[in-house]
mmCIF file with all atom_site columns, C-alpha atoms in Angstrom:
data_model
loop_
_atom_site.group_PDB
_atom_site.id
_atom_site.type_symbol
_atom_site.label_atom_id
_atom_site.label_alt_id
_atom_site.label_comp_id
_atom_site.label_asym_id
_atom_site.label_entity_id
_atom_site.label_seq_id
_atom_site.pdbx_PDB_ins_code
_atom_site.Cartn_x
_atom_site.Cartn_y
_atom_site.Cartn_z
_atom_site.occupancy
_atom_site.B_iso_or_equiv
_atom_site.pdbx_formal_charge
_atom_site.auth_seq_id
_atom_site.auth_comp_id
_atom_site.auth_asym_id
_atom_site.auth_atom_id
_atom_site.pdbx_PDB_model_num
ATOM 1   C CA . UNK I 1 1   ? 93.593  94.538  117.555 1.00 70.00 ? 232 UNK I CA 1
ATOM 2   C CA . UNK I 1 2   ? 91.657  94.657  120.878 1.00 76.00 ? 233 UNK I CA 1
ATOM 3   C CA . UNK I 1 3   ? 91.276  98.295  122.161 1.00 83.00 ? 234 UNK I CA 1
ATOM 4   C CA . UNK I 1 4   ? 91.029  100.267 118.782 1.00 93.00 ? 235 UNK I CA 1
ATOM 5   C CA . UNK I 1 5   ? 88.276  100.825 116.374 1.00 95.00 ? 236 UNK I CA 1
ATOM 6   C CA . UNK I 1 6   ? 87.548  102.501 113.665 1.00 96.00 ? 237 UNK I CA 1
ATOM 7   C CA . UNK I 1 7   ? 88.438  105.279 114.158 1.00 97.00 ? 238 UNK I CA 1
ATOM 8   C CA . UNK I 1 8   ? 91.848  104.793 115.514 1.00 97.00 ? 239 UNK I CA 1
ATOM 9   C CA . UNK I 1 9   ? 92.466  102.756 112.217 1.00 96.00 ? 240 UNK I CA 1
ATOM 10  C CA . UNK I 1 10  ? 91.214  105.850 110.435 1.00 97.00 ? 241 UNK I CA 1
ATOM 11  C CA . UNK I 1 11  ? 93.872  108.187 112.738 1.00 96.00 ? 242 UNK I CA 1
ATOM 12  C CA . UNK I 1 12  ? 96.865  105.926 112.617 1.00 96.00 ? 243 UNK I CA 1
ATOM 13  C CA . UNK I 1 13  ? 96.071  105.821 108.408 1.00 94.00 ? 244 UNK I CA 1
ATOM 14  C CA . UNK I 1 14  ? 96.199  109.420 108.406 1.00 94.00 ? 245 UNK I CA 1
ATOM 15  C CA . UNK I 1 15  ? 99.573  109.752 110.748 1.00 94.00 ? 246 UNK I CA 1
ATOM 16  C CA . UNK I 1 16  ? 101.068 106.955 108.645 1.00 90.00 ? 247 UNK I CA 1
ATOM 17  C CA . UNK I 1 17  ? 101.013 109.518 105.553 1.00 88.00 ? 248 UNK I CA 1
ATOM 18  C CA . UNK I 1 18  ? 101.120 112.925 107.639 1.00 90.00 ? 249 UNK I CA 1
ATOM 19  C CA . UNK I 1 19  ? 102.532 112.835 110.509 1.00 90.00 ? 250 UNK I CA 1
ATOM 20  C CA . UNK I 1 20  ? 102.602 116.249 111.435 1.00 92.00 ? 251 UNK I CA 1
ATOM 21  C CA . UNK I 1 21  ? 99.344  117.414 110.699 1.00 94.00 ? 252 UNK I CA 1
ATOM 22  C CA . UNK I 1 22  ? 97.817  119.011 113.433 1.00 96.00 ? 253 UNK I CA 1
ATOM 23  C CA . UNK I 1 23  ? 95.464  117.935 115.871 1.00 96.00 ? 254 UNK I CA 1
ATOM 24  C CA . UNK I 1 24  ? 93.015  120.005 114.654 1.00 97.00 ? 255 UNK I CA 1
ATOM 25  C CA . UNK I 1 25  ? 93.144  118.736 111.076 1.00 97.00 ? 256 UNK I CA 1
ATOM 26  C CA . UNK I 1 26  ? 93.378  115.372 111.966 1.00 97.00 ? 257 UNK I CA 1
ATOM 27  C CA . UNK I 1 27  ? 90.175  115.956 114.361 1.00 97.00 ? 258 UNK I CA 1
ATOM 28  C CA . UNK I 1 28  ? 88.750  118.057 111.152 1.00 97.00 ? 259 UNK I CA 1
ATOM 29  C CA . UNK I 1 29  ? 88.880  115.013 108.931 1.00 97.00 ? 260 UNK I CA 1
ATOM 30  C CA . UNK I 1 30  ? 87.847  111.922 111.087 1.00 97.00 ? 261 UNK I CA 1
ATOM 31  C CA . UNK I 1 31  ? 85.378  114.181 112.728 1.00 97.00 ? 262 UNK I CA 1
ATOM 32  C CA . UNK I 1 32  ? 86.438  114.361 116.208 1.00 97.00 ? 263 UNK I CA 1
ATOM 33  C CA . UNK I 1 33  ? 87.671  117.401 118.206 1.00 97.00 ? 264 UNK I CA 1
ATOM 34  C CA . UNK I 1 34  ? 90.980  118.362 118.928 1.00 96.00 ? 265 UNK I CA 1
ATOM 35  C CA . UNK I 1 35  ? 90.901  116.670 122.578 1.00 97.00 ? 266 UNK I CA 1
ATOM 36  C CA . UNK I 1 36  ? 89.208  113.787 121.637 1.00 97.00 ? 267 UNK I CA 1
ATOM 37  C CA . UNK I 1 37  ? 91.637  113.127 119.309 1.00 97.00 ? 268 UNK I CA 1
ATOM 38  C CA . UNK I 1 38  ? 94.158  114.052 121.160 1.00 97.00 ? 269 UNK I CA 1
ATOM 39  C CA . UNK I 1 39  ? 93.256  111.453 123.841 1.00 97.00 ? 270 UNK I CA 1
ATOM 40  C CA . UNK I 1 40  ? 93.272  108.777 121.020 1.00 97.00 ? 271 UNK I CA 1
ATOM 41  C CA . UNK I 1 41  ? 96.402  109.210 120.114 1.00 97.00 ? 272 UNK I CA 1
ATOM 42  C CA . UNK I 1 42  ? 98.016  109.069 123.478 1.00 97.00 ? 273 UNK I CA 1
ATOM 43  C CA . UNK I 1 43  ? 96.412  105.928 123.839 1.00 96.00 ? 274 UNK I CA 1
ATOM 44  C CA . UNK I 1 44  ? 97.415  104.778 120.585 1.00 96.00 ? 275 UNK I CA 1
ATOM 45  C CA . UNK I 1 45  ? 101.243 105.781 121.288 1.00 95.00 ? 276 UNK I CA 1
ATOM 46  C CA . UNK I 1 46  ? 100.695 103.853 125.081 1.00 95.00 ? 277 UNK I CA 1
ATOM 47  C CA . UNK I 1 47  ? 99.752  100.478 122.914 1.00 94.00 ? 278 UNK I CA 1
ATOM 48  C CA . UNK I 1 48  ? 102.594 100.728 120.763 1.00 93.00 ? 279 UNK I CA 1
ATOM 49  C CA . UNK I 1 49  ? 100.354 101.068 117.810 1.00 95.00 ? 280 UNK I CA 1
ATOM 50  C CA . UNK I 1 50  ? 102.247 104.692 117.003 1.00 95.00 ? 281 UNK I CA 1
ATOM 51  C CA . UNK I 1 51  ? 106.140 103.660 117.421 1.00 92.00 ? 282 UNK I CA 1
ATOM 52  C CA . UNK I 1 52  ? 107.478 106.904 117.071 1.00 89.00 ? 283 UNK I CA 1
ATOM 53  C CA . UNK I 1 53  ? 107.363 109.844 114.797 1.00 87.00 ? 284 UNK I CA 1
ATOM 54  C CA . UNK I 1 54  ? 110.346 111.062 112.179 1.00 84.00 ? 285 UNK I CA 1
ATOM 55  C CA . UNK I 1 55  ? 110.965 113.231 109.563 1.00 83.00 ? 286 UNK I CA 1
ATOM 56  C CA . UNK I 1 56  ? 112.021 110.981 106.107 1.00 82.00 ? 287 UNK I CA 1
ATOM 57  C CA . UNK I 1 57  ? 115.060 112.502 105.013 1.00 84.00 ? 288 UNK I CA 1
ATOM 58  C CA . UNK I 1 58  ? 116.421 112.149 101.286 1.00 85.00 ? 289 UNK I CA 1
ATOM 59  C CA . UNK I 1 59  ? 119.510 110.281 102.546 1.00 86.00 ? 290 UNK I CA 1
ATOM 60  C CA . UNK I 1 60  ? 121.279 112.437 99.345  1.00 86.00 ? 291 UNK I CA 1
ATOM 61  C CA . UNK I 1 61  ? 121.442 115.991 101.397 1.00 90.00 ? 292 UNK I CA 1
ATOM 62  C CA . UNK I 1 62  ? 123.607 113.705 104.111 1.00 88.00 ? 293 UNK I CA 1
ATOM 63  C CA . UNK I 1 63  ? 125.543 113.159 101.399 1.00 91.00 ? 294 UNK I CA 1
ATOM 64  C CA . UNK I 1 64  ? 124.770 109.536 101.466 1.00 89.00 ? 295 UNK I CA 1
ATOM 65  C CA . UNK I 1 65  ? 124.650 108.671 97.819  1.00 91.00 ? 296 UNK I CA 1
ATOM 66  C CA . UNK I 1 66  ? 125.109 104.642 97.829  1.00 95.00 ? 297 UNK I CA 1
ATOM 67  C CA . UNK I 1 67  ? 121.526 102.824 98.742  1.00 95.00 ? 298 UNK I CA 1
ATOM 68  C CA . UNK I 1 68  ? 122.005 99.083  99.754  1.00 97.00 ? 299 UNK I CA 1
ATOM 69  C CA . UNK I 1 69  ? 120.299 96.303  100.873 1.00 98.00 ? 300 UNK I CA 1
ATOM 70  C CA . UNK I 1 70  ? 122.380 93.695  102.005 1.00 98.00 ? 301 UNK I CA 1
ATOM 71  C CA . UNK I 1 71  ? 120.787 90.050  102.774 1.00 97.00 ? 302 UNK I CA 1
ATOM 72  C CA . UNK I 1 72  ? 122.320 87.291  105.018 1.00 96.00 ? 303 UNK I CA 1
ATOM 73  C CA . UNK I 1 73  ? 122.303 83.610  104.969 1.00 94.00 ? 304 UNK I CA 1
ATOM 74  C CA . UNK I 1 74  ? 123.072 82.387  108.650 1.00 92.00 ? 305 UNK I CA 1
ATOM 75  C CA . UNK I 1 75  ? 124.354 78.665  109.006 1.00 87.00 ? 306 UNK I CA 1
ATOM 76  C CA . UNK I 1 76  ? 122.734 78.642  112.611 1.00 79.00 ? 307 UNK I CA 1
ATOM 77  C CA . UNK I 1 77  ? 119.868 80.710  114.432 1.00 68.00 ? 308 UNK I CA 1
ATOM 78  C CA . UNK I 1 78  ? 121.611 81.474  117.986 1.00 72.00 ? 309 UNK I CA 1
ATOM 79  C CA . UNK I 1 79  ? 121.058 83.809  120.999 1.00 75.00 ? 310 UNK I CA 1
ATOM 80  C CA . UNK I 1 80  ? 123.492 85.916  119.670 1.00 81.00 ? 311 UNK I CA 1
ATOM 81  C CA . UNK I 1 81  ? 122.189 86.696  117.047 1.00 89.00 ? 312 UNK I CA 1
ATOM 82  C CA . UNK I 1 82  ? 119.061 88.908  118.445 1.00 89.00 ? 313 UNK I CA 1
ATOM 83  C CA . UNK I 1 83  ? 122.727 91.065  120.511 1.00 90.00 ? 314 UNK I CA 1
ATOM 84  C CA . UNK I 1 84  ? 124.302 91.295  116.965 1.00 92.00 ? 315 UNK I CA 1
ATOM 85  C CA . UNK I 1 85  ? 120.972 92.210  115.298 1.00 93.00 ? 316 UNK I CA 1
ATOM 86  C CA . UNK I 1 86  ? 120.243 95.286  118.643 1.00 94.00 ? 317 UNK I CA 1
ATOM 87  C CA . UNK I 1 87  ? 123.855 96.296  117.416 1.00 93.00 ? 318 UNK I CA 1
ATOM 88  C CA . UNK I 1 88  ? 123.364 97.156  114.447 1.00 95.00 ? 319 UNK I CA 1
ATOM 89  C CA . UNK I 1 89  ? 120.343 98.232  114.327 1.00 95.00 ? 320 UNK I CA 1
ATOM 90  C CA . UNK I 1 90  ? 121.440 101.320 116.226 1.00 95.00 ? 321 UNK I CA 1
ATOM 91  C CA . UNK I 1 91  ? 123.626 102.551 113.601 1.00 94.00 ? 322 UNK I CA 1
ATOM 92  C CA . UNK I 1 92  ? 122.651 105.676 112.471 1.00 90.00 ? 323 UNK I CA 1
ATOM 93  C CA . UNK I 1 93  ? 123.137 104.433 108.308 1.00 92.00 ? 324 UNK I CA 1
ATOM 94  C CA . UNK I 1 94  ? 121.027 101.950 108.924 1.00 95.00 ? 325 UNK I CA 1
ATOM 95  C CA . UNK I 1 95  ? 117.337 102.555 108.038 1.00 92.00 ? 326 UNK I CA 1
ATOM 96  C CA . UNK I 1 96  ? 115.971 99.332  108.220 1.00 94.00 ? 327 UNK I CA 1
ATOM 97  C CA . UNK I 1 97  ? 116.506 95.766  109.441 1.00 96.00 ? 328 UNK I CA 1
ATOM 98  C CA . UNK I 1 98  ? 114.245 92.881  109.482 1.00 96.00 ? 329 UNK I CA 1
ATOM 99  C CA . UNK I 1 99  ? 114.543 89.285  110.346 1.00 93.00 ? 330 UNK I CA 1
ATOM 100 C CA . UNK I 1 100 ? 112.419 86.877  108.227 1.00 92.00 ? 331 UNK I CA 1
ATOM 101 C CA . UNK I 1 101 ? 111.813 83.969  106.759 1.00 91.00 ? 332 UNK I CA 1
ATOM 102 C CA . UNK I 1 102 ? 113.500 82.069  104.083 1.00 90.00 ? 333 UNK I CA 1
ATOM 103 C CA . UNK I 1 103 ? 116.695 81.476  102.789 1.00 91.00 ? 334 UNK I CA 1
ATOM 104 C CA . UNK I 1 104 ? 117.719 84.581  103.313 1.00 94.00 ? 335 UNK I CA 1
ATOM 105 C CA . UNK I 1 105 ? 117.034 85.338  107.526 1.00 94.00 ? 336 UNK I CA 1
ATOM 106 C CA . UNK I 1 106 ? 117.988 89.241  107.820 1.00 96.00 ? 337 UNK I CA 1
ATOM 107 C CA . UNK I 1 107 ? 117.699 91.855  105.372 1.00 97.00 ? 338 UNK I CA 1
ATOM 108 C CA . UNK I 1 108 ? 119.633 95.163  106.051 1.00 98.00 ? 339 UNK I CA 1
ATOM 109 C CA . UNK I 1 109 ? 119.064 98.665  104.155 1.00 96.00 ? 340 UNK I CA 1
ATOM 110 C CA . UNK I 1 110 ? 121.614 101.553 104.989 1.00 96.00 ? 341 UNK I CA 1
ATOM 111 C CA . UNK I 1 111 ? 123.064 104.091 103.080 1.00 95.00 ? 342 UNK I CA 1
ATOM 112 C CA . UNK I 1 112 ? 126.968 104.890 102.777 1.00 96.00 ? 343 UNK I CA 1
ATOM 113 C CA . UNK I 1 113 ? 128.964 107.634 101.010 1.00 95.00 ? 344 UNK I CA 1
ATOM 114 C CA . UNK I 1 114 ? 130.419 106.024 98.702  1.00 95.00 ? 345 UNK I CA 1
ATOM 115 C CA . UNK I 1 115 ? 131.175 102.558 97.875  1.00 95.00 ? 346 UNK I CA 1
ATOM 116 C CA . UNK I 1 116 ? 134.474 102.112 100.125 1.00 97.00 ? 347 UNK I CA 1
ATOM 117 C CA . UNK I 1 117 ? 131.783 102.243 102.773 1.00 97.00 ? 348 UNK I CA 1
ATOM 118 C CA . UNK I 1 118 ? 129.869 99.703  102.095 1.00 97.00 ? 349 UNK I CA 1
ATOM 119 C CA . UNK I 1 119 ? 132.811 97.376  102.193 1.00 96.00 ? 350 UNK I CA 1
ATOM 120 C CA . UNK I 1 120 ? 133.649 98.083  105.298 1.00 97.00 ? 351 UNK I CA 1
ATOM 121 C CA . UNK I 1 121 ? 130.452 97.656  106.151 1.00 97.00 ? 352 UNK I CA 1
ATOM 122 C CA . UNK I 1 122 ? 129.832 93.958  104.622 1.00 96.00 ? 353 UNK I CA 1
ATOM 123 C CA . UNK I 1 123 ? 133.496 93.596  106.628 1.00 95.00 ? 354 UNK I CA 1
ATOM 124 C CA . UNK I 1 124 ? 131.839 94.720  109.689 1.00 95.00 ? 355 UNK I CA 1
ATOM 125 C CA . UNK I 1 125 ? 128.686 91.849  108.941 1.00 95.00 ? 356 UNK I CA 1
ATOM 126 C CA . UNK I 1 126 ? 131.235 89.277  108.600 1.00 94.00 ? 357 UNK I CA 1
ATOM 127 C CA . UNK I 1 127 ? 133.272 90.013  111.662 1.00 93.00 ? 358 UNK I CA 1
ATOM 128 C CA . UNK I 1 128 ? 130.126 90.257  113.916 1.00 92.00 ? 359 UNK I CA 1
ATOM 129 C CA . UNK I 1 129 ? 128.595 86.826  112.619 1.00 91.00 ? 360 UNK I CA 1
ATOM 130 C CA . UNK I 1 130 ? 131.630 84.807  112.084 1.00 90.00 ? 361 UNK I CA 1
ATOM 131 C CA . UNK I 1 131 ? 131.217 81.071  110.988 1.00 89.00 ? 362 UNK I CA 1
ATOM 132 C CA . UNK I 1 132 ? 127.053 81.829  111.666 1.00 90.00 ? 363 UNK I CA 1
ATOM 133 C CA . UNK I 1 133 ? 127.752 84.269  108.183 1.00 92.00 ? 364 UNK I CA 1
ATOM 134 C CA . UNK I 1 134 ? 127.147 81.725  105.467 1.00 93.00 ? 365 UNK I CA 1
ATOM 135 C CA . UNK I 1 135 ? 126.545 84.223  102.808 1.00 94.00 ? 366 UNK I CA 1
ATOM 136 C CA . UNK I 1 136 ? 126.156 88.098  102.399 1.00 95.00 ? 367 UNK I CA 1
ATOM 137 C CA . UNK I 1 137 ? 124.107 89.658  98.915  1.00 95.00 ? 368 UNK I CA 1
ATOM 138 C CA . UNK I 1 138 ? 124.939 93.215  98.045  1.00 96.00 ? 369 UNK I CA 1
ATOM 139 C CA . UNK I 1 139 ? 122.614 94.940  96.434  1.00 96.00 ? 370 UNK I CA 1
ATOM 140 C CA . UNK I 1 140 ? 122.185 98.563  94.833  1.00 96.00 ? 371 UNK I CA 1
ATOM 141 C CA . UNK I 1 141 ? 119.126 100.750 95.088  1.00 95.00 ? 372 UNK I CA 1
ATOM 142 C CA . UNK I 1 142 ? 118.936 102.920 92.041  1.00 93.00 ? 373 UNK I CA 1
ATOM 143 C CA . UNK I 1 143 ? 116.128 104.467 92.528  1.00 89.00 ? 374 UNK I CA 1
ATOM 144 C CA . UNK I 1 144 ? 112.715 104.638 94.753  1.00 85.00 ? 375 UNK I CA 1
ATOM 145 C CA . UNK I 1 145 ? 109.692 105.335 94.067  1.00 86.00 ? 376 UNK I CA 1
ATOM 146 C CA . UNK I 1 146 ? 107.779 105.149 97.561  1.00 84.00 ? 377 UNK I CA 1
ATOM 147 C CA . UNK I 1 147 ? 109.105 105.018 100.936 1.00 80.00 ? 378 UNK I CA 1
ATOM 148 C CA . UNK I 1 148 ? 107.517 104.700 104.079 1.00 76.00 ? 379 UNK I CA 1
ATOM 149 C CA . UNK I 1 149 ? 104.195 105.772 102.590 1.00 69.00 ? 380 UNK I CA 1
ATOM 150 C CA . UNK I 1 150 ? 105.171 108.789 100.779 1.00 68.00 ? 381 UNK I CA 1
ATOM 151 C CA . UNK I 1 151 ? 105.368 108.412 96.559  1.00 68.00 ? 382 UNK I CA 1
ATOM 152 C CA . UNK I 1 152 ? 107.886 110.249 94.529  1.00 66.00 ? 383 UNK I CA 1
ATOM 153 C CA . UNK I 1 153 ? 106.448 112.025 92.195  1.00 63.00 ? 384 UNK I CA 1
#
C-alpha cells in the first residue's frame, strides 16, 4: 500500500487488537515516541487505513440473544441494489454486511431479541429486494469464538 511501511503495518496490527492503548504504549512497543506516533496515526486515519474505532460489545447485555447470518441469492445485480445495501447497513442490529462473490452475493450478520425478530427482519429483506430476492438462508450463530480480532477465552 503506497505511503505506509513498516511500521505503520506494525501500528495498525497493534490498534487492530487494542485499540485503546495509549499513545504512549503504542510508541513504547514499536519504538517511536508519543508524537511520532501520534503523527502516524493521523495519517493512517487520513488514508482510510484506520476506518474508525469501537468498543465490541457482547450483543447479550443489549439483550440481543439471537445471532444470525442471513445470505441472499439475487436473480439480477442492479443499481439498486448498492441504495438497498446503504439501507441496511445503517441499522443499528446489523454488525456486518458484505457483498461477494458466488452464489450467494450478500451476506448479512445482525442480532435480534428473539426469534419473532428475525422474521420480520427476513420480511423486511424480501420487501426491499422484491423479484431481485431469489433466495434468503437463515442461519444461527451458537457460539463464537473470535470476533473482530479478540478470542474468547
Amino acid at each position: 500500500m503506497p505511503g505506509i511501511d513498516e511500521k505503520d503495518k506494525e501500528i495498525l496490527r497493534i490498534l487492530r487488537r487494542e485499540g485503546r492503548i495509549t499513545l504512549t504504549e503504542l510508541g513504547r512497543r514499536v519504538k517511536l515516541s508519543p508524537a511520532s506516533v501520534k503523527n502516524r496515526v493521523e495519517k493512517l486515519e487520513k488514508l482510510g487505513a484506520i476506518k474508525g474505532y469501537s468498543a465490541i460489545i457482547d450483543p447479550a447485555f443489549l439483550d440481543e440473544f439471537v445471532q444470525v447470518l442471513f445470505e441472499l441469492k439475487l436473480s439480477i445485480d442492479d443499481k439498486n441494489v448498492d441504495v438497498i445495501l446503504r439501507r441496511i447497513a445503517k441499522l443499528e442490529n446489523v454488525q456486518a454486511l458484505y457483498r461477494r462473490s458466488g452464489e450467494k452475493q450478500i451476506l448479512i450478520r445482525a442480532s435480534f431479541h428473539d426469534t419473532d425478530e428475525v422474521k420480520e427482519f427476513a420480511g423486511m429483506l424480501k420487501k426491499h429486494f422484491g423479484k431481485n430476492l431469489e433466495r434468503v438462508e437463515v442461519t444461527l450463530i451458537i457460539d463464537t469464538f473470535k470476533e473482530c480480532w479478540v478470542a474468547n477465552e
